[in-house]
Amino acid sequence: MKEIPVLYENDEILVINKPSGVAVQGGAGIVHSLDRELPVQVGYPVYLVHRLDRDTCGLMVVAKSPLAAAKWTKMIGSKLVRKEYTAICVGTLSPKKGTIRSGVVQHGDEKTAVTHYQVVGEKEIEFESEKIILSTVKLQLETGRMHQIRIHLSKNGCPIAGDDKHGNFKINKLLRKAAGIKTLQLSATSISLPIDGRETVFAL
C-alpha cells in the first residue's frame, strides 16, 4: 500500500488525504486498512474520530491519543467543524442549489438525513452516440449517515460517476471507456477545524 499523505500534524491530530479504495477500518476480507497501515507509517498508534467510505477519497482527521479522540469525535459531530465534499455526477440537479431531505435506511431503520448541495459546473460528453452530462456538485452534510451523499444524489436522478452500488452501472461502463473514470468520483475536499482558537481550513 502506498504512503498516506499527511497534510498537518499537531499534538492531538493528523489531517490526512485518504486514497480511494482504502478502508478506514479493518475487517473480514480487508488486507490493508487505514487503522492498521497509518500507525506503521507514522510510528505510533492513531485513533479514528470519523470515517469516509472505502471508495471516497479526501480529507480525514485522526487523533493521536484516546483523550484527543474523545475530544475531536465530539467536535466533528458539532457545528464547530465544517466538511465539504465534491462529486462528479451523471446528469444534473434542479434547482442548482438546495437541500435534500430524505430518509436513509440503516440496519433496517430509516434515519433522517440532510444534504446541502450546489451545482458548480456542467459539461457534456458524447461517446458511442450517447450524450452524457457530467455535473460537478459541492456538498455539505448536516447528518452523517452511511453512503448518505451517494444515496441522496442517486434518488434525485444525479448519481455519482463510478458508483456501481447506488449509481448507473451502464453509464459507468461507458464512462470508463469515454473518460477513464474507474473509481467513485466523490472526494472530501475541504475541512474547517478550530485549531488554537481560530478556524483553520484545509482544502484539496
Tab-separated table of C-alpha atoms in Angstrom:
chain	number	residue	atom	x	y	z
A	1	MET	CA	0.000	0.000	0.000
A	2	LYS	CA	1.247	3.499	-0.882
A	3	GLU	CA	2.134	6.024	1.812
A	4	ILE	CA	-0.870	8.025	3.050
A	5	PRO	CA	-0.268	11.791	2.655
A	6	VAL	CA	-0.197	13.676	5.976
A	7	LEU	CA	-1.131	17.335	5.430
A	8	TYR	CA	-0.983	18.594	9.015
A	9	GLU	CA	0.058	17.420	12.462
A	10	ASN	CA	-0.054	18.850	15.974
A	11	ASP	CA	-0.003	17.319	19.462
A	12	GLU	CA	-3.565	15.990	19.129
A	13	ILE	CA	-4.387	15.198	15.499
A	14	LEU	CA	-3.267	14.414	11.985
A	15	VAL	CA	-5.079	15.670	8.894
A	16	ILE	CA	-4.594	13.126	6.115
A	17	ASN	CA	-5.623	12.661	2.477
A	18	LYS	CA	-7.153	9.188	2.360
A	19	PRO	CA	-6.816	7.465	-1.017
A	20	SER	CA	-9.828	5.924	-2.733
A	21	GLY	CA	-10.110	2.160	-2.203
A	22	VAL	CA	-8.597	2.192	1.298
A	23	ALA	CA	-10.946	1.006	4.037
A	24	VAL	CA	-10.802	3.134	7.178
A	25	GLN	CA	-11.213	0.136	9.473
A	26	GLY	CA	-10.028	-3.449	9.145
A	27	GLY	CA	-12.446	-6.364	8.928
A	28	ALA	CA	-13.165	-9.627	7.165
A	29	GLY	CA	-11.535	-9.719	3.738
A	30	ILE	CA	-9.723	-6.382	4.196
A	31	VAL	CA	-5.965	-6.779	3.865
A	32	HIS	CA	-4.933	-3.121	4.116
A	33	SER	CA	-6.841	-0.597	6.224
A	34	LEU	CA	-6.108	2.906	7.424
A	35	ASP	CA	-6.252	1.981	11.120
A	36	ARG	CA	-3.566	-0.686	10.546
A	37	GLU	CA	-1.322	0.970	7.974
A	38	LEU	CA	-1.149	4.569	9.219
A	39	PRO	CA	0.307	3.647	12.662
A	40	VAL	CA	3.069	1.681	10.897
A	41	GLN	CA	3.776	4.679	8.661
A	42	VAL	CA	3.919	7.325	11.421
A	43	GLY	CA	5.371	5.115	14.154
A	44	TYR	CA	2.687	5.485	16.838
A	45	PRO	CA	-0.975	4.499	17.408
A	46	VAL	CA	-3.749	6.537	15.815
A	47	TYR	CA	-7.423	6.683	16.773
A	48	LEU	CA	-10.369	7.168	14.424
A	49	VAL	CA	-12.672	10.130	15.085
A	50	HIS	CA	-14.814	9.929	11.926
A	51	ARG	CA	-14.952	7.874	8.756
A	52	LEU	CA	-15.040	8.025	4.980
A	53	ASP	CA	-16.447	5.284	2.754
A	54	ARG	CA	-13.818	2.938	1.372
A	55	ASP	CA	-14.280	4.341	-2.152
A	56	THR	CA	-14.384	8.002	-1.058
A	57	CYS	CA	-11.056	9.819	-1.025
A	58	GLY	CA	-10.002	13.011	0.666
A	59	LEU	CA	-9.505	14.815	3.940
A	60	MET	CA	-9.806	12.974	7.221
A	61	VAL	CA	-8.850	13.706	10.821
A	62	VAL	CA	-7.305	11.043	13.057
A	63	ALA	CA	-6.296	11.501	16.695
A	64	LYS	CA	-3.009	10.678	18.388
A	65	SER	CA	-4.407	9.655	21.793
A	66	PRO	CA	-7.671	8.312	23.289
A	67	LEU	CA	-8.222	11.655	25.056
A	68	ALA	CA	-7.785	13.600	21.797
A	69	ALA	CA	-10.039	11.101	20.011
A	70	ALA	CA	-12.866	11.712	22.502
A	71	LYS	CA	-12.462	15.493	22.137
A	72	TRP	CA	-12.335	15.519	18.328
A	73	THR	CA	-15.115	12.945	17.868
A	74	LYS	CA	-17.390	15.297	19.796
A	75	MET	CA	-16.106	18.343	17.916
A	76	ILE	CA	-16.583	16.788	14.477
A	77	GLY	CA	-20.130	15.857	15.430
A	78	SER	CA	-20.835	19.503	16.310
A	79	LYS	CA	-21.150	22.619	14.139
A	80	LEU	CA	-17.590	23.662	15.021
A	81	VAL	CA	-16.241	21.559	12.141
A	82	ARG	CA	-17.409	22.065	8.549
A	83	LYS	CA	-16.760	19.462	5.856
A	84	GLU	CA	-17.305	19.920	2.133
A	85	TYR	CA	-17.391	17.187	-0.489
A	86	THR	CA	-17.085	17.388	-4.257
A	87	ALA	CA	-18.790	14.878	-6.549
A	88	ILE	CA	-18.787	14.373	-10.319
A	89	CYS	CA	-22.305	13.233	-11.150
A	90	VAL	CA	-24.174	11.831	-14.127
A	91	GLY	CA	-26.988	14.208	-15.037
A	92	THR	CA	-27.868	17.386	-13.186
A	93	LEU	CA	-29.892	18.663	-10.274
A	94	SER	CA	-32.783	21.106	-10.361
A	95	PRO	CA	-32.682	23.589	-8.752
A	96	LYS	CA	-28.923	24.098	-8.977
A	97	LYS	CA	-28.681	24.835	-5.265
A	98	GLY	CA	-30.741	23.355	-2.483
A	99	THR	CA	-31.164	20.834	0.307
A	100	ILE	CA	-32.093	17.173	0.034
A	101	ARG	CA	-34.099	15.920	2.997
A	102	SER	CA	-34.781	12.239	2.564
A	103	GLY	CA	-34.519	9.310	4.967
A	104	VAL	CA	-31.682	6.794	4.645
A	105	VAL	CA	-32.218	3.196	5.775
A	106	GLN	CA	-29.535	1.900	8.140
A	107	HIS	CA	-29.683	-1.512	9.809
A	108	GLY	CA	-33.363	-1.802	8.868
A	109	ASP	CA	-34.359	1.583	10.313
A	110	GLU	CA	-34.976	4.765	8.367
A	111	LYS	CA	-32.864	7.645	9.685
A	112	THR	CA	-33.275	11.352	8.985
A	113	ALA	CA	-30.663	12.606	6.507
A	114	VAL	CA	-29.974	16.151	5.262
A	115	THR	CA	-27.563	17.102	2.446
A	116	HIS	CA	-26.949	20.650	1.178
A	117	TYR	CA	-25.735	20.876	-2.430
A	118	GLN	CA	-24.724	23.314	-5.157
A	119	VAL	CA	-24.036	22.521	-8.817
A	120	VAL	CA	-20.861	24.441	-9.726
A	121	GLY	CA	-20.195	23.130	-13.237
A	122	GLU	CA	-21.578	21.032	-16.097
A	123	LYS	CA	-20.163	19.561	-19.273
A	124	GLU	CA	-21.470	17.230	-21.947
A	125	ILE	CA	-19.505	14.354	-23.407
A	126	GLU	CA	-20.510	12.208	-26.371
A	127	PHE	CA	-19.427	8.607	-26.766
A	128	GLU	CA	-20.826	5.799	-28.937
A	129	SER	CA	-23.796	8.033	-29.902
A	130	GLU	CA	-24.629	8.585	-26.210
A	131	LYS	CA	-24.624	12.092	-24.778
A	132	ILE	CA	-23.772	12.233	-21.086
A	133	ILE	CA	-23.986	15.339	-18.891
A	134	LEU	CA	-21.461	15.403	-16.064
A	135	SER	CA	-22.097	17.828	-13.203
A	136	THR	CA	-19.646	18.977	-10.543
A	137	VAL	CA	-21.510	19.262	-7.256
A	138	LYS	CA	-20.337	20.711	-3.929
A	139	LEU	CA	-21.988	19.137	-0.891
A	140	GLN	CA	-22.205	19.670	2.851
A	141	LEU	CA	-23.724	17.190	5.257
A	142	GLU	CA	-25.981	18.105	8.128
A	143	THR	CA	-26.181	14.431	9.101
A	144	GLY	CA	-23.614	11.704	8.519
A	145	ARG	CA	-25.444	8.542	7.501
A	146	MET	CA	-23.602	5.743	5.720
A	147	HIS	CA	-23.487	6.384	1.939
A	148	GLN	CA	-25.738	9.425	2.506
A	149	ILE	CA	-24.399	11.542	-0.355
A	150	ARG	CA	-24.413	8.601	-2.757
A	151	ILE	CA	-27.991	7.648	-1.880
A	152	HIS	CA	-29.347	11.207	-1.931
A	153	LEU	CA	-27.831	12.059	-5.306
A	154	SER	CA	-28.987	8.782	-6.837
A	155	LYS	CA	-32.532	9.244	-5.514
A	156	ASN	CA	-32.578	12.681	-7.143
A	157	GLY	CA	-31.580	11.382	-10.577
A	158	CYS	CA	-27.978	12.563	-10.403
A	159	PRO	CA	-25.886	9.538	-9.310
A	160	ILE	CA	-22.166	9.873	-8.710
A	161	ALA	CA	-19.999	8.743	-11.620
A	162	GLY	CA	-18.263	5.468	-10.855
A	163	ASP	CA	-20.797	4.452	-8.191
A	164	ASP	CA	-21.727	0.889	-9.114
A	165	LYS	CA	-23.725	0.347	-5.919
A	166	HIS	CA	-26.139	3.300	-5.974
A	167	GLY	CA	-25.460	4.681	-9.459
A	168	ASN	CA	-25.999	3.783	-13.108
A	169	PHE	CA	-23.920	0.710	-13.983
A	170	LYS	CA	-24.497	1.055	-17.750
A	171	ILE	CA	-23.383	4.713	-17.842
A	172	ASN	CA	-20.427	3.928	-15.570
A	173	LYS	CA	-19.274	1.311	-18.079
A	174	LEU	CA	-19.404	3.932	-20.851
A	175	LEU	CA	-17.562	6.475	-18.691
A	176	ARG	CA	-14.706	4.030	-18.129
A	177	LYS	CA	-14.153	3.992	-21.906
A	178	ALA	CA	-15.064	7.616	-22.679
A	179	ALA	CA	-13.428	9.464	-19.795
A	180	GLY	CA	-11.248	6.930	-17.976
A	181	ILE	CA	-13.450	7.117	-14.867
A	182	LYS	CA	-12.809	3.903	-12.971
A	183	THR	CA	-13.439	4.885	-9.342
A	184	LEU	CA	-16.157	6.617	-7.345
A	185	GLN	CA	-15.962	10.355	-8.101
A	186	LEU	CA	-16.529	11.588	-4.563
A	187	SER	CA	-13.922	13.428	-2.501
A	188	ALA	CA	-13.842	15.129	0.885
A	189	THR	CA	-12.230	18.297	-0.477
A	190	SER	CA	-12.427	20.786	2.400
A	191	ILE	CA	-12.493	20.650	6.182
A	192	SER	CA	-12.582	23.571	8.587
A	193	LEU	CA	-11.170	22.889	12.067
A	194	PRO	CA	-10.913	25.044	15.209
A	195	ILE	CA	-7.171	24.952	15.964
A	196	ASP	CA	-5.523	27.163	18.595
A	197	GLY	CA	-8.648	29.277	18.902
A	198	ARG	CA	-9.077	30.074	15.233
A	199	GLU	CA	-10.669	28.469	12.196
A	200	THR	CA	-8.176	26.649	10.009
A	201	VAL	CA	-9.299	25.437	6.581
A	202	PHE	CA	-7.644	22.522	4.793
A	203	ALA	CA	-8.543	22.055	1.136
A	204	LEU	CA	-7.576	19.849	-1.787
